[in-house]
XYZ file of N, CA, C and O in Angstrom:
352
model
N -14.888 -28.336 57.355
C -14.962 -29.667 57.884
C -15.462 -30.641 56.814
O -14.943 -31.733 56.683
N -16.480 -30.202 56.047
C -17.000 -31.056 54.991
C -15.976 -31.326 53.908
O -15.878 -32.442 53.395
N -15.198 -30.319 53.555
C -14.169 -30.488 52.524
C -13.081 -31.445 53.018
O -12.636 -32.330 52.286
N -12.679 -31.290 54.281
C -11.646 -32.155 54.840
C -12.121 -33.609 54.909
O -11.411 -34.521 54.490
N -13.326 -33.814 55.418
C -13.844 -35.181 55.519
C -14.067 -35.803 54.147
O -13.852 -36.997 53.960
N -14.507 -35.000 53.186
C -14.708 -35.535 51.841
C -13.376 -35.909 51.198
O -13.291 -36.859 50.423
N -12.337 -35.171 51.518
C -11.010 -35.496 50.997
C -10.498 -36.800 51.604
O -9.927 -37.636 50.905
N -10.723 -36.968 52.896
C -10.228 -38.170 53.573
C -11.103 -39.394 53.313
O -10.595 -40.486 53.101
N -12.405 -39.221 53.362
C -13.355 -40.337 53.219
C -14.422 -39.980 52.187
O -15.571 -39.734 52.535
N -14.084 -39.986 50.906
C -15.050 -39.514 49.899
C -16.278 -40.403 49.742
O -17.296 -39.954 49.246
N -16.223 -41.636 50.171
C -17.368 -42.532 49.999
C -18.397 -42.380 51.126
O -19.491 -42.892 51.019
N -18.051 -41.689 52.227
C -18.980 -41.568 53.348
C -19.554 -40.170 53.517
O -20.584 -40.015 54.153
N -18.905 -39.167 52.976
C -19.314 -37.780 53.194
C -19.580 -37.126 51.847
O -18.830 -37.313 50.896
N -20.663 -36.355 51.779
C -20.999 -35.644 50.545
C -20.076 -34.437 50.358
O -19.364 -34.024 51.277
N -20.115 -33.870 49.190
C -19.298 -32.688 48.903
C -19.852 -31.479 49.636
O -20.986 -31.472 50.103
N -19.046 -30.430 49.713
C -19.484 -29.218 50.409
C -20.643 -28.543 49.681
O -21.463 -27.878 50.303
N -20.729 -28.716 48.379
C -21.849 -28.157 47.626
C -23.177 -28.771 48.026
O -24.216 -28.100 48.020
N -23.167 -30.034 48.398
C -24.403 -30.689 48.849
C -24.873 -30.087 50.166
O -26.074 -29.868 50.368
N -23.938 -29.810 51.063
C -24.308 -29.172 52.320
C -24.851 -27.770 52.082
O -25.798 -27.346 52.747
N -24.269 -27.054 51.158
C -24.754 -25.710 50.835
C -26.162 -25.767 50.253
O -27.020 -24.947 50.593
N -26.416 -26.725 49.380
C -27.741 -26.884 48.789
C -28.786 -27.188 49.850
O -29.868 -26.590 49.864
N -28.487 -28.088 50.750
C -29.428 -28.436 51.817
C -29.666 -27.226 52.720
O -30.801 -26.951 53.117
N -28.635 -26.475 53.018
C -28.783 -25.278 53.838
C -29.630 -24.213 53.177
O -30.488 -23.585 53.817
N -29.426 -23.993 51.891
C -30.221 -22.992 51.174
C -31.685 -23.395 51.098
O -32.583 -22.563 51.252
N -31.942 -24.670 50.868
C -33.322 -25.143 50.826
C -33.984 -25.010 52.198
O -35.163 -24.663 52.293
N -33.235 -25.255 53.255
C -33.791 -25.122 54.604
C -34.122 -23.671 54.924
O -35.159 -23.386 55.533
N -33.279 -22.754 54.508
C -33.559 -21.327 54.735
C -34.794 -20.897 53.957
O -35.668 -20.191 54.477
N -34.904 -21.318 52.715
C -36.086 -20.999 51.913
C -37.338 -21.587 52.548
O -38.380 -20.936 52.621
N -37.242 -22.814 53.014
C -38.374 -23.478 53.651
C -38.824 -22.737 54.900
O -40.022 -22.592 55.139
N -37.879 -22.266 55.687
C -38.222 -21.561 56.926
C -38.825 -20.192 56.654
O -39.791 -19.802 57.302
N -38.286 -19.453 55.705
C -38.786 -18.097 55.474
C -40.120 -18.085 54.747
O -40.961 -17.225 55.013
N -40.332 -19.016 53.861
C -41.577 -19.036 53.085
C -42.611 -20.005 53.638
O -43.735 -20.038 53.144
N -42.245 -20.797 54.625
C -43.121 -21.829 55.197
C -43.609 -22.765 54.092
O -44.782 -23.131 54.045
N -42.703 -23.157 53.226
C -43.044 -24.021 52.090
C -41.983 -25.103 51.916
O -41.159 -25.033 50.999
N -41.978 -26.126 52.763
C -40.921 -27.138 52.675
C -41.000 -28.007 51.424
O -39.969 -28.379 50.871
N -42.196 -28.318 50.951
C -42.315 -29.161 49.757
C -41.798 -28.411 48.533
O -41.124 -28.987 47.678
N -42.095 -27.121 48.467
C -41.594 -26.309 47.358
C -40.069 -26.237 47.381
O -39.424 -26.347 46.340
N -39.497 -26.063 48.557
C -38.041 -25.976 48.670
C -37.376 -27.285 48.231
O -36.380 -27.263 47.508
N -37.943 -28.401 48.647
C -37.385 -29.703 48.255
C -37.515 -29.903 46.751
O -36.567 -30.319 46.075
N -38.685 -29.593 46.198
C -38.907 -29.788 44.759
C -37.979 -28.917 43.921
O -37.401 -29.384 42.933
N -37.816 -27.666 44.301
C -36.940 -26.764 43.548
C -35.492 -27.246 43.609
O -34.793 -27.290 42.594
N -35.035 -27.616 44.798
C -33.648 -28.069 44.948
C -33.384 -29.336 44.148
O -32.341 -29.463 43.497
N -34.319 -30.269 44.165
C -34.113 -31.513 43.431
C -34.167 -31.297 41.921
O -33.400 -31.908 41.169
N -35.064 -30.454 41.468
C -35.175 -30.211 40.033
C -33.990 -29.419 39.487
O -33.557 -29.630 38.358
N -33.478 -28.496 40.269
C -32.345 -27.693 39.796
C -31.060 -28.501 39.708
O -30.254 -28.295 38.807
N -30.861 -29.402 40.648
C -29.590 -30.118 40.694
C -29.654 -31.521 40.131
O -28.634 -32.047 39.699
N -30.811 -32.145 40.181
C -30.902 -33.542 39.779
C -30.228 -34.459 40.771
O -29.985 -35.625 40.497
N -29.923 -33.945 41.957
C -29.257 -34.716 42.990
C -30.240 -35.493 43.833
O -30.452 -35.180 44.995
N -30.831 -36.502 43.266
C -31.861 -37.250 43.969
C -31.361 -38.045 45.173
O -32.164 -38.357 46.045
N -30.091 -38.376 45.293
C -29.641 -38.994 46.551
C -29.739 -38.051 47.749
O -29.704 -38.486 48.884
N -29.905 -36.756 47.504
C -30.035 -35.793 48.596
C -31.476 -35.632 49.070
O -31.762 -34.758 49.875
N -32.379 -36.462 48.606
C -33.790 -36.288 48.920
C -34.051 -36.366 50.423
O -34.707 -35.480 50.984
N -33.573 -37.380 51.085
C -33.830 -37.538 52.515
C -33.217 -36.412 53.344
O -33.909 -35.839 54.195
N -31.946 -36.035 53.134
C -31.424 -34.894 53.895
C -32.178 -33.599 53.619
O -32.383 -32.799 54.534
N -32.614 -33.395 52.382
C -33.389 -32.202 52.069
C -34.715 -32.184 52.814
O -35.108 -31.162 53.384
N -35.406 -33.303 52.818
C -36.699 -33.375 53.493
C -36.534 -33.148 54.995
O -37.295 -32.390 55.608
N -35.543 -33.777 55.581
C -35.326 -33.613 57.016
C -34.951 -32.176 57.378
O -35.475 -31.622 58.350
N -34.069 -31.576 56.612
C -33.654 -30.204 56.902
C -34.796 -29.214 56.699
O -34.992 -28.310 57.518
N -35.568 -29.391 55.633
C -36.667 -28.464 55.360
C -37.798 -28.613 56.376
O -38.377 -27.617 56.811
N -38.101 -29.828 56.769
C -39.149 -30.030 57.770
C -38.724 -29.477 59.126
O -39.520 -28.829 59.818
N -37.481 -29.700 59.493
C -36.980 -29.179 60.765
C -36.957 -27.657 60.771
O -37.377 -27.022 61.751
N -36.508 -27.059 59.685
C -36.439 -25.600 59.639
C -37.831 -24.973 59.654
O -38.048 -23.946 60.285
N -38.800 -25.605 59.010
C -40.158 -25.055 59.048
C -40.755 -25.198 60.441
O -41.433 -24.292 60.928
N -40.517 -26.317 61.090
C -41.009 -26.500 62.453
C -40.444 -25.428 63.381
O -41.177 -24.824 64.173
N -39.146 -25.174 63.290
C -38.532 -24.148 64.128
C -39.019 -22.751 63.762
O -39.219 -21.908 64.635
N -39.223 -22.504 62.473
C -39.716 -21.196 62.045
C -41.134 -20.945 62.542
O -41.479 -19.817 62.916
N -41.968 -21.974 62.562
C -43.323 -21.811 63.090
C -43.309 -21.511 64.581
O -44.173 -20.792 65.077
N -42.342 -22.068 65.291
C -42.221 -21.772 66.718
C -41.778 -20.331 66.960
O -42.179 -19.705 67.923
N -40.941 -19.808 66.077
C -40.446 -18.438 66.238
C -41.436 -17.401 65.726
O -41.609 -16.346 66.335
N -42.073 -17.672 64.602
C -43.017 -16.721 64.010
C -44.067 -17.508 63.231
O -43.726 -18.288 62.352
N -45.344 -17.276 63.515
C -46.385 -18.031 62.814
C -46.634 -17.558 61.383
O -47.358 -18.202 60.647
N -46.007 -16.450 60.998
C -46.259 -15.888 59.676
C -45.063 -16.096 58.754
O -43.921 -15.973 59.166
N -45.366 -16.395 57.498
C -44.312 -16.493 56.487
C -43.888 -15.089 56.091
O -44.536 -14.094 56.429
N -42.806 -15.000 55.362
C -42.284 -13.692 54.976
C -43.265 -12.937 54.065
O -43.339 -11.721 54.092
N -44.069 -13.679 53.316
C -45.018 -13.048 52.419
C -46.242 -12.501 53.149
O -46.852 -11.539 52.707
N -46.636 -13.119 54.235
C -47.824 -12.670 54.960
C -47.492 -11.822 56.184
O -48.400 -11.345 56.870
N -46.236 -11.604 56.471
C -45.837 -10.831 57.643
C -46.291 -9.376 57.528
O -46.792 -8.798 58.497
N -46.139 -8.788 56.366
C -46.579 -7.405 56.178
C -48.081 -7.242 56.355
O -48.548 -6.249 56.920
N -48.840 -8.225 55.891
C -50.291 -8.167 56.059
C -50.689 -8.302 57.522
O -51.596 -7.612 57.990
N -50.010 -9.178 58.238
C -50.353 -9.348 59.650
C -50.000 -8.110 60.458
O -50.672 -7.798 61.432
N -48.986 -7.387 60.061
C -48.640 -6.136 60.751
C -49.681 -5.062 60.522
O -49.847 -4.163 61.332
N -50.382 -5.148 59.411
C -51.476 -4.202 59.120
C -52.805 -4.627 59.746
O -53.787 -3.939 59.624
N -52.811 -5.792 60.378
C -54.021 -6.254 61.025
C -54.870 -7.179 60.183
O -55.996 -7.512 60.553
N -54.372 -7.620 59.029
C -55.114 -8.511 58.147
C -54.733 -9.943 58.503
O -53.561 -10.316 58.438
N -55.734 -10.744 58.872
C -55.487 -12.141 59.247
C -55.900 -13.044 58.110
O -57.091 -13.136 57.771
N -54.943 -13.715 57.491
C -55.253 -14.592 56.363
C -55.930 -15.878 56.800
O -56.635 -16.509 56.011
N -55.712 -16.307 58.031
C -56.340 -17.518 58.526
C -57.857 -17.348 58.639
O -58.608 -18.288 58.429
N -58.292 -16.154 58.969
C -59.740 -15.883 59.104
C -60.342 -15.808 57.719
O -61.386 -16.217 57.413
């Protein structure tokens, strides 16, 4: 859909690579519970600063949903299964 819309209306729709970048940053943000890190890495790797707002929105939304599903990040999940609480 993104490729088709970009072909028809290139001035209104970003390329499919931009959607992939935002999606990858959102997945990283959700699994690591680190939205600022995901945004910073994505912006520094691509230099695509016009994508800043979509990146922030996607990463914040994905972290919010991830916190609702699981309070632990992927790095602390193993510790919580062993009974170690990092919050304490």
